[in-house]
Amino acid sequence: MKGVCMRKGITDNPAAVIEILENADVLWLALHDREGSYSVPVNFAHKDGILYVHSGCKGRKFEALCNGAPLSFSCASSMEPKDGGDSACNYGYRFKTVIGFGSPKRLKEDEAIKGLDTLTVKFAGKLLPYKEKALAATAVFAIDIASATARIKD
């Protein structure tokens, strides 16, 4: 989006996008399948321009991610209510958000383990062993970020 005039507080600066992705706990995926469009919250991790998510090996989310169709995503961090005092118009939230676009790819074998490791380190702070039964029932996807913008609302 270089060269495009953006609203106040919106940037495509990679450092701003990365900072928000690194601090958000939940990612909302906007997917489309034969039933239509829908949004689903997922745990995720970000590394080197790739978002990693996991899923069971059946169901609507799994099928939509497997088709590899372009998707959009969003996340938020630093959510803080603003006290508006005596004016309803002054109430709201301070926040940092990312909105982006990408395409999912299912990862296999070693790549899938690397994706799961990225997720595990984000949420557990360290690598942990996986149960073979759980691995067999888990699909791991990499979402290559095609573009993303950050919005910082103070």
Short mmCIF file of N, CA and C in Angstrom, two decimals:
data_model
loop_
_atom_site.label_atom_id
_atom_site.label_comp_id
_atom_site.label_asym_id
_atom_site.label_seq_id
_atom_site.Cartn_x
_atom_site.Cartn_y
_atom_site.Cartn_z
N MET A 1 0.81 -1.19 0.00
CA MET A 1 0.00 0.00 0.00
C MET A 1 0.86 1.26 0.00
N LYS A 2 2.09 1.13 -0.36
CA LYS A 2 2.98 2.29 -0.40
C LYS A 2 2.40 3.34 -1.34
N GLY A 3 2.50 4.59 -0.92
CA GLY A 3 2.05 5.69 -1.75
C GLY A 3 0.56 5.97 -1.65
N VAL A 4 -0.18 5.15 -0.89
CA VAL A 4 -1.61 5.36 -0.73
C VAL A 4 -1.83 6.19 0.52
N CYS A 5 -2.69 7.17 0.45
CA CYS A 5 -3.01 8.00 1.60
C CYS A 5 -3.86 7.17 2.57
N MET A 6 -3.37 7.03 3.81
CA MET A 6 -4.07 6.20 4.79
C MET A 6 -4.69 7.07 5.87
N ARG A 7 -5.74 6.53 6.51
CA ARG A 7 -6.37 7.23 7.62
C ARG A 7 -5.37 7.46 8.75
N LYS A 8 -5.68 8.43 9.56
CA LYS A 8 -4.85 8.73 10.74
C LYS A 8 -4.71 7.48 11.60
N GLY A 9 -3.50 7.19 12.04
CA GLY A 9 -3.24 6.07 12.92
C GLY A 9 -3.05 4.75 12.20
N ILE A 10 -3.13 4.73 10.87
CA ILE A 10 -2.96 3.49 10.11
C ILE A 10 -1.62 3.54 9.38
N THR A 11 -0.90 2.42 9.44
CA THR A 11 0.41 2.35 8.81
C THR A 11 0.65 0.96 8.23
N ASP A 12 1.47 0.91 7.21
CA ASP A 12 1.92 -0.39 6.70
C ASP A 12 3.36 -0.65 7.10
N ASN A 13 3.85 0.09 8.08
CA ASN A 13 5.21 -0.09 8.60
C ASN A 13 5.35 -1.50 9.18
N PRO A 14 6.26 -2.30 8.62
CA PRO A 14 6.42 -3.69 9.08
C PRO A 14 6.70 -3.81 10.58
N ALA A 15 7.47 -2.89 11.15
CA ALA A 15 7.79 -2.97 12.58
C ALA A 15 6.53 -2.83 13.43
N ALA A 16 5.64 -1.95 13.03
CA ALA A 16 4.38 -1.76 13.78
C ALA A 16 3.50 -3.00 13.66
N VAL A 17 3.41 -3.56 12.48
CA VAL A 17 2.61 -4.77 12.26
C VAL A 17 3.18 -5.92 13.10
N ILE A 18 4.47 -6.12 13.05
CA ILE A 18 5.11 -7.23 13.78
C ILE A 18 4.90 -7.08 15.29
N GLU A 19 5.06 -5.86 15.80
CA GLU A 19 4.90 -5.63 17.24
C GLU A 19 3.50 -6.04 17.70
N ILE A 20 2.50 -5.71 16.92
CA ILE A 20 1.12 -6.06 17.30
C ILE A 20 0.91 -7.57 17.17
N LEU A 21 1.38 -8.16 16.08
CA LEU A 21 1.24 -9.62 15.91
C LEU A 21 1.92 -10.37 17.05
N GLU A 22 3.06 -9.89 17.50
CA GLU A 22 3.81 -10.56 18.56
C GLU A 22 3.10 -10.46 19.91
N ASN A 23 2.24 -9.44 20.09
CA ASN A 23 1.60 -9.22 21.38
C ASN A 23 0.14 -9.65 21.43
N ALA A 24 -0.45 -9.97 20.30
CA ALA A 24 -1.85 -10.42 20.28
C ALA A 24 -1.92 -11.90 20.62
N ASP A 25 -2.97 -12.28 21.32
CA ASP A 25 -3.16 -13.68 21.71
C ASP A 25 -4.05 -14.45 20.74
N VAL A 26 -4.98 -13.76 20.09
CA VAL A 26 -5.97 -14.40 19.23
C VAL A 26 -5.96 -13.74 17.87
N LEU A 27 -6.09 -14.55 16.84
CA LEU A 27 -6.20 -14.09 15.46
C LEU A 27 -7.58 -14.48 14.96
N TRP A 28 -8.27 -13.57 14.28
CA TRP A 28 -9.55 -13.89 13.67
C TRP A 28 -9.30 -14.10 12.18
N LEU A 29 -9.64 -15.29 11.71
CA LEU A 29 -9.51 -15.60 10.29
C LEU A 29 -10.86 -15.38 9.62
N ALA A 30 -10.86 -14.68 8.50
CA ALA A 30 -12.06 -14.53 7.68
C ALA A 30 -11.90 -15.46 6.50
N LEU A 31 -12.70 -16.52 6.50
CA LEU A 31 -12.58 -17.60 5.52
C LEU A 31 -13.83 -17.64 4.64
N HIS A 32 -13.70 -18.32 3.52
CA HIS A 32 -14.85 -18.51 2.64
C HIS A 32 -14.85 -19.95 2.14
N ASP A 33 -16.01 -20.56 2.20
CA ASP A 33 -16.16 -21.92 1.69
C ASP A 33 -17.49 -22.02 0.95
N ARG A 34 -17.88 -23.22 0.60
CA ARG A 34 -19.10 -23.39 -0.20
C ARG A 34 -20.35 -22.94 0.55
N GLU A 35 -20.28 -22.86 1.87
CA GLU A 35 -21.42 -22.39 2.67
C GLU A 35 -21.46 -20.87 2.79
N GLY A 36 -20.37 -20.19 2.42
CA GLY A 36 -20.32 -18.74 2.51
C GLY A 36 -19.13 -18.26 3.32
N SER A 37 -19.17 -17.02 3.69
CA SER A 37 -18.08 -16.41 4.47
C SER A 37 -18.35 -16.56 5.95
N TYR A 38 -17.27 -16.69 6.71
CA TYR A 38 -17.39 -16.72 8.16
C TYR A 38 -16.05 -16.37 8.79
N SER A 39 -16.11 -16.05 10.07
CA SER A 39 -14.93 -15.67 10.83
C SER A 39 -14.75 -16.64 11.98
N VAL A 40 -13.49 -16.99 12.24
CA VAL A 40 -13.21 -17.93 13.32
C VAL A 40 -11.97 -17.48 14.09
N PRO A 41 -12.04 -17.40 15.42
CA PRO A 41 -10.86 -17.05 16.22
C PRO A 41 -9.95 -18.26 16.37
N VAL A 42 -8.65 -18.04 16.31
CA VAL A 42 -7.67 -19.12 16.45
C VAL A 42 -6.47 -18.65 17.26
N ASN A 43 -5.81 -19.60 17.92
CA ASN A 43 -4.49 -19.33 18.48
C ASN A 43 -3.54 -19.25 17.30
N PHE A 44 -2.50 -18.45 17.41
CA PHE A 44 -1.57 -18.29 16.31
C PHE A 44 -0.21 -17.86 16.83
N ALA A 45 0.76 -17.98 15.96
CA ALA A 45 2.09 -17.44 16.23
C ALA A 45 2.61 -16.86 14.92
N HIS A 46 3.51 -15.89 15.05
CA HIS A 46 4.08 -15.20 13.89
C HIS A 46 5.59 -15.37 13.91
N LYS A 47 6.15 -15.67 12.75
CA LYS A 47 7.61 -15.74 12.62
C LYS A 47 7.98 -15.50 11.16
N ASP A 48 8.86 -14.53 10.95
CA ASP A 48 9.42 -14.26 9.62
C ASP A 48 8.36 -14.07 8.53
N GLY A 49 7.32 -13.30 8.83
CA GLY A 49 6.30 -13.01 7.83
C GLY A 49 5.29 -14.11 7.59
N ILE A 50 5.31 -15.12 8.45
CA ILE A 50 4.38 -16.24 8.33
C ILE A 50 3.56 -16.34 9.62
N LEU A 51 2.27 -16.57 9.46
CA LEU A 51 1.40 -16.87 10.59
C LEU A 51 1.21 -18.38 10.65
N TYR A 52 1.31 -18.94 11.83
CA TYR A 52 1.10 -20.37 12.02
C TYR A 52 -0.16 -20.59 12.83
N VAL A 53 -1.03 -21.48 12.34
CA VAL A 53 -2.25 -21.85 13.04
C VAL A 53 -2.38 -23.37 12.96
N HIS A 54 -3.17 -23.91 13.86
CA HIS A 54 -3.41 -25.36 13.80
C HIS A 54 -4.90 -25.63 13.89
N SER A 55 -5.26 -26.83 13.51
CA SER A 55 -6.67 -27.21 13.43
C SER A 55 -6.78 -28.72 13.60
N GLY A 56 -7.98 -29.17 13.90
CA GLY A 56 -8.26 -30.59 13.78
C GLY A 56 -8.27 -30.95 12.30
N CYS A 57 -8.29 -32.21 12.00
CA CYS A 57 -8.20 -32.67 10.60
C CYS A 57 -9.56 -32.90 9.96
N LYS A 58 -10.58 -32.26 10.47
CA LYS A 58 -11.89 -32.29 9.84
C LYS A 58 -12.66 -31.06 10.29
N GLY A 59 -13.70 -30.75 9.58
CA GLY A 59 -14.54 -29.61 9.96
C GLY A 59 -14.40 -28.46 8.98
N ARG A 60 -15.22 -27.46 9.21
CA ARG A 60 -15.33 -26.32 8.29
C ARG A 60 -14.03 -25.52 8.19
N LYS A 61 -13.41 -25.21 9.32
CA LYS A 61 -12.16 -24.44 9.29
C LYS A 61 -11.08 -25.22 8.55
N PHE A 62 -10.95 -26.49 8.85
CA PHE A 62 -9.95 -27.34 8.20
C PHE A 62 -10.16 -27.34 6.68
N GLU A 63 -11.36 -27.57 6.24
CA GLU A 63 -11.66 -27.63 4.80
C GLU A 63 -11.36 -26.29 4.13
N ALA A 64 -11.77 -25.19 4.77
CA ALA A 64 -11.53 -23.87 4.19
C ALA A 64 -10.04 -23.56 4.08
N LEU A 65 -9.27 -23.94 5.09
CA LEU A 65 -7.83 -23.70 5.03
C LEU A 65 -7.15 -24.60 4.00
N CYS A 66 -7.62 -25.83 3.88
CA CYS A 66 -7.02 -26.77 2.93
C CYS A 66 -7.21 -26.33 1.48
N ASN A 67 -8.27 -25.57 1.19
CA ASN A 67 -8.49 -25.19 -0.21
C ASN A 67 -7.51 -24.12 -0.68
N GLY A 68 -6.77 -23.51 0.26
CA GLY A 68 -5.71 -22.57 -0.10
C GLY A 68 -6.20 -21.23 -0.62
N ALA A 69 -7.50 -20.98 -0.53
CA ALA A 69 -8.06 -19.73 -1.03
C ALA A 69 -7.55 -18.54 -0.20
N PRO A 70 -7.39 -17.39 -0.84
CA PRO A 70 -6.98 -16.19 -0.09
C PRO A 70 -7.93 -15.94 1.08
N LEU A 71 -7.38 -15.42 2.15
CA LEU A 71 -8.16 -15.12 3.34
C LEU A 71 -7.74 -13.76 3.89
N SER A 72 -8.50 -13.28 4.82
CA SER A 72 -8.08 -12.09 5.55
C SER A 72 -8.03 -12.45 7.03
N PHE A 73 -7.33 -11.61 7.79
CA PHE A 73 -7.17 -11.88 9.22
C PHE A 73 -7.09 -10.56 9.97
N SER A 74 -7.36 -10.64 11.26
CA SER A 74 -7.21 -9.46 12.12
C SER A 74 -6.87 -9.92 13.52
N CYS A 75 -6.23 -9.03 14.25
CA CYS A 75 -5.92 -9.28 15.66
C CYS A 75 -5.83 -7.93 16.36
N ALA A 76 -5.88 -7.97 17.67
CA ALA A 76 -5.82 -6.75 18.47
C ALA A 76 -4.96 -6.98 19.70
N SER A 77 -4.30 -5.93 20.14
CA SER A 77 -3.56 -5.96 21.40
C SER A 77 -3.71 -4.61 22.08
N SER A 78 -3.25 -4.53 23.30
CA SER A 78 -3.26 -3.28 24.07
C SER A 78 -4.64 -2.65 24.15
N MET A 79 -5.65 -3.48 24.36
CA MET A 79 -7.03 -2.99 24.50
C MET A 79 -7.19 -2.31 25.86
N GLU A 80 -7.61 -1.05 25.83
CA GLU A 80 -7.76 -0.30 27.07
C GLU A 80 -8.94 0.66 26.93
N PRO A 81 -9.95 0.55 27.81
CA PRO A 81 -11.11 1.45 27.70
C PRO A 81 -10.73 2.90 28.01
N LYS A 82 -11.39 3.82 27.30
CA LYS A 82 -11.21 5.25 27.56
C LYS A 82 -12.41 5.74 28.37
N ASP A 83 -12.13 6.47 29.43
CA ASP A 83 -13.19 7.07 30.23
C ASP A 83 -13.62 8.36 29.55
N GLY A 84 -14.87 8.41 29.14
CA GLY A 84 -15.37 9.57 28.42
C GLY A 84 -15.94 10.66 29.29
N GLY A 85 -15.90 10.46 30.59
CA GLY A 85 -16.42 11.49 31.48
C GLY A 85 -17.91 11.72 31.27
N ASP A 86 -18.29 12.95 31.03
CA ASP A 86 -19.70 13.33 30.92
C ASP A 86 -20.24 13.28 29.49
N SER A 87 -19.44 12.80 28.55
CA SER A 87 -19.90 12.77 27.15
C SER A 87 -19.81 11.34 26.59
N ALA A 88 -20.95 10.83 26.17
CA ALA A 88 -20.98 9.49 25.58
C ALA A 88 -20.05 9.40 24.38
N CYS A 89 -19.89 10.49 23.67
CA CYS A 89 -19.07 10.49 22.45
C CYS A 89 -17.58 10.32 22.74
N ASN A 90 -17.17 10.50 23.99
CA ASN A 90 -15.75 10.38 24.34
C ASN A 90 -15.37 8.99 24.85
N TYR A 91 -16.35 8.09 24.96
CA TYR A 91 -16.06 6.74 25.39
C TYR A 91 -15.57 5.92 24.20
N GLY A 92 -14.85 4.88 24.48
CA GLY A 92 -14.33 4.01 23.43
C GLY A 92 -13.15 3.23 23.96
N TYR A 93 -12.26 2.86 23.06
CA TYR A 93 -11.09 2.07 23.42
C TYR A 93 -9.84 2.63 22.75
N ARG A 94 -8.73 2.49 23.48
CA ARG A 94 -7.41 2.62 22.89
C ARG A 94 -7.03 1.21 22.47
N PHE A 95 -6.40 1.04 21.32
CA PHE A 95 -6.06 -0.30 20.88
C PHE A 95 -5.01 -0.25 19.79
N LYS A 96 -4.45 -1.42 19.53
CA LYS A 96 -3.55 -1.62 18.39
C LYS A 96 -4.09 -2.83 17.64
N THR A 97 -4.31 -2.68 16.35
CA THR A 97 -4.85 -3.78 15.56
C THR A 97 -4.05 -3.98 14.29
N VAL A 98 -4.17 -5.18 13.76
CA VAL A 98 -3.61 -5.51 12.45
C VAL A 98 -4.74 -6.11 11.62
N ILE A 99 -4.81 -5.69 10.38
CA ILE A 99 -5.68 -6.31 9.39
C ILE A 99 -4.79 -6.70 8.22
N GLY A 100 -4.94 -7.94 7.75
CA GLY A 100 -4.07 -8.39 6.67
C GLY A 100 -4.72 -9.42 5.78
N PHE A 101 -3.95 -9.80 4.77
CA PHE A 101 -4.40 -10.74 3.76
C PHE A 101 -3.30 -11.75 3.50
N GLY A 102 -3.69 -12.97 3.19
CA GLY A 102 -2.70 -13.99 2.90
C GLY A 102 -3.35 -15.23 2.33
N SER A 103 -2.54 -16.26 2.16
CA SER A 103 -3.01 -17.55 1.65
C SER A 103 -2.45 -18.67 2.52
N PRO A 104 -3.31 -19.62 2.89
CA PRO A 104 -2.85 -20.73 3.75
C PRO A 104 -2.26 -21.87 2.95
N LYS A 105 -1.34 -22.56 3.59
CA LYS A 105 -0.73 -23.77 3.01
C LYS A 105 -0.60 -24.78 4.14
N ARG A 106 -1.08 -25.99 3.90
CA ARG A 106 -0.94 -27.04 4.92
C ARG A 106 0.50 -27.51 4.96
N LEU A 107 1.03 -27.62 6.17
CA LEU A 107 2.40 -28.07 6.36
C LEU A 107 2.42 -29.55 6.68
N LYS A 108 3.45 -30.22 6.23
CA LYS A 108 3.59 -31.66 6.46
C LYS A 108 4.87 -31.94 7.25
N GLU A 109 4.88 -33.00 7.99
CA GLU A 109 6.02 -33.57 8.69
C GLU A 109 6.88 -32.55 9.42
N ASP A 110 8.15 -32.39 9.03
CA ASP A 110 9.06 -31.50 9.75
C ASP A 110 8.60 -30.05 9.76
N GLU A 111 8.02 -29.59 8.63
CA GLU A 111 7.51 -28.22 8.58
C GLU A 111 6.38 -28.04 9.58
N ALA A 112 5.50 -29.03 9.70
CA ALA A 112 4.40 -28.96 10.65
C ALA A 112 4.92 -28.90 12.09
N ILE A 113 5.93 -29.68 12.40
CA ILE A 113 6.52 -29.65 13.74
C ILE A 113 7.12 -28.27 14.02
N LYS A 114 7.80 -27.69 13.03
CA LYS A 114 8.37 -26.34 13.22
C LYS A 114 7.25 -25.33 13.49
N GLY A 115 6.13 -25.46 12.79
CA GLY A 115 4.99 -24.59 13.04
C GLY A 115 4.43 -24.77 14.43
N LEU A 116 4.28 -26.02 14.85
CA LEU A 116 3.80 -26.29 16.21
C LEU A 116 4.79 -25.78 17.25
N ASP A 117 6.08 -25.93 16.98
CA ASP A 117 7.10 -25.41 17.90
C ASP A 117 6.96 -23.89 18.06
N THR A 118 6.71 -23.21 16.96
CA THR A 118 6.54 -21.74 17.02
C THR A 118 5.33 -21.39 17.89
N LEU A 119 4.24 -22.12 17.73
CA LEU A 119 3.06 -21.91 18.57
C LEU A 119 3.35 -22.23 20.03
N THR A 120 4.02 -23.34 20.29
CA THR A 120 4.31 -23.77 21.66
C THR A 120 5.19 -22.75 22.38
N VAL A 121 6.22 -22.28 21.72
CA VAL A 121 7.11 -21.30 22.35
C VAL A 121 6.36 -20.01 22.65
N LYS A 122 5.46 -19.60 21.76
CA LYS A 122 4.70 -18.38 22.02
C LYS A 122 3.86 -18.52 23.29
N PHE A 123 3.16 -19.64 23.42
CA PHE A 123 2.22 -19.78 24.52
C PHE A 123 2.80 -20.42 25.78
N ALA A 124 3.79 -21.30 25.65
CA ALA A 124 4.37 -21.96 26.82
C ALA A 124 5.71 -21.35 27.21
N GLY A 125 6.32 -20.59 26.29
CA GLY A 125 7.61 -19.99 26.59
C GLY A 125 8.79 -20.92 26.39
N LYS A 126 8.50 -22.15 25.97
CA LYS A 126 9.57 -23.12 25.76
C LYS A 126 9.04 -24.26 24.89
N LEU A 127 9.94 -25.06 24.35
CA LEU A 127 9.55 -26.24 23.60
C LEU A 127 9.08 -27.32 24.55
N LEU A 128 8.06 -28.05 24.15
CA LEU A 128 7.53 -29.15 24.94
C LEU A 128 7.31 -30.35 24.01
N PRO A 129 7.28 -31.56 24.57
CA PRO A 129 7.04 -32.74 23.72
C PRO A 129 5.57 -32.80 23.28
N TYR A 130 5.34 -33.48 22.17
CA TYR A 130 3.99 -33.68 21.63
C TYR A 130 3.62 -35.15 21.77
N LYS A 131 2.34 -35.40 21.99
CA LYS A 131 1.83 -36.77 22.01
C LYS A 131 1.59 -37.19 20.57
N GLU A 132 2.06 -38.38 20.21
CA GLU A 132 1.91 -38.88 18.84
C GLU A 132 0.46 -38.90 18.39
N LYS A 133 -0.44 -39.29 19.29
CA LYS A 133 -1.87 -39.35 18.94
C LYS A 133 -2.39 -37.95 18.59
N ALA A 134 -1.95 -36.94 19.34
CA ALA A 134 -2.39 -35.57 19.07
C ALA A 134 -1.81 -35.07 17.74
N LEU A 135 -0.55 -35.41 17.47
CA LEU A 135 0.06 -35.00 16.19
C LEU A 135 -0.69 -35.58 15.01
N ALA A 136 -1.12 -36.82 15.12
CA ALA A 136 -1.83 -37.48 14.02
C ALA A 136 -3.18 -36.81 13.74
N ALA A 137 -3.76 -36.17 14.74
CA ALA A 137 -5.07 -35.55 14.60
C ALA A 137 -5.00 -34.04 14.38
N THR A 138 -3.78 -33.51 14.19
CA THR A 138 -3.58 -32.07 14.07
C THR A 138 -3.05 -31.68 12.70
N ALA A 139 -3.67 -30.67 12.12
CA ALA A 139 -3.19 -30.08 10.87
C ALA A 139 -2.58 -28.73 11.21
N VAL A 140 -1.44 -28.43 10.60
CA VAL A 140 -0.75 -27.16 10.84
C VAL A 140 -0.70 -26.41 9.51
N PHE A 141 -1.01 -25.11 9.58
CA PHE A 141 -1.05 -24.29 8.38
C PHE A 141 -0.13 -23.09 8.54
N ALA A 142 0.52 -22.73 7.45
CA ALA A 142 1.31 -21.50 7.36
C ALA A 142 0.53 -20.54 6.49
N ILE A 143 0.34 -19.33 6.97
CA ILE A 143 -0.33 -18.30 6.19
C ILE A 143 0.72 -17.27 5.82
N ASP A 144 1.04 -17.23 4.55
CA ASP A 144 2.01 -16.27 4.04
C ASP A 144 1.32 -14.91 3.96
N ILE A 145 1.84 -13.93 4.70
CA ILE A 145 1.22 -12.62 4.73
C ILE A 145 1.52 -11.88 3.44
N ALA A 146 0.48 -11.61 2.64
CA ALA A 146 0.64 -10.87 1.38
C ALA A 146 0.72 -9.37 1.65
N SER A 147 -0.12 -8.90 2.58
CA SER A 147 -0.08 -7.49 2.99
C SER A 147 -0.76 -7.35 4.34
N ALA A 148 -0.38 -6.32 5.07
CA ALA A 148 -0.98 -6.07 6.38
C ALA A 148 -0.78 -4.61 6.75
N THR A 149 -1.75 -4.07 7.47
CA THR A 149 -1.63 -2.72 8.00
C THR A 149 -1.92 -2.76 9.49
N ALA A 150 -1.37 -1.80 10.20
CA ALA A 150 -1.60 -1.65 11.63
C ALA A 150 -2.39 -0.37 11.87
N ARG A 151 -3.24 -0.41 12.87
CA ARG A 151 -3.94 0.80 13.31
C ARG A 151 -3.67 0.97 14.79
N ILE A 152 -3.22 2.14 15.14
CA ILE A 152 -2.95 2.46 16.54
C ILE A 152 -3.88 3.60 16.93
N LYS A 153 -4.80 3.30 17.84
CA LYS A 153 -5.80 4.28 18.27
C LYS A 153 -5.50 4.66 19.71
N ASP A 154 -5.11 5.91 19.89
CA ASP A 154 -4.81 6.42 21.25
C ASP A 154 -5.97 7.18 21.83
#
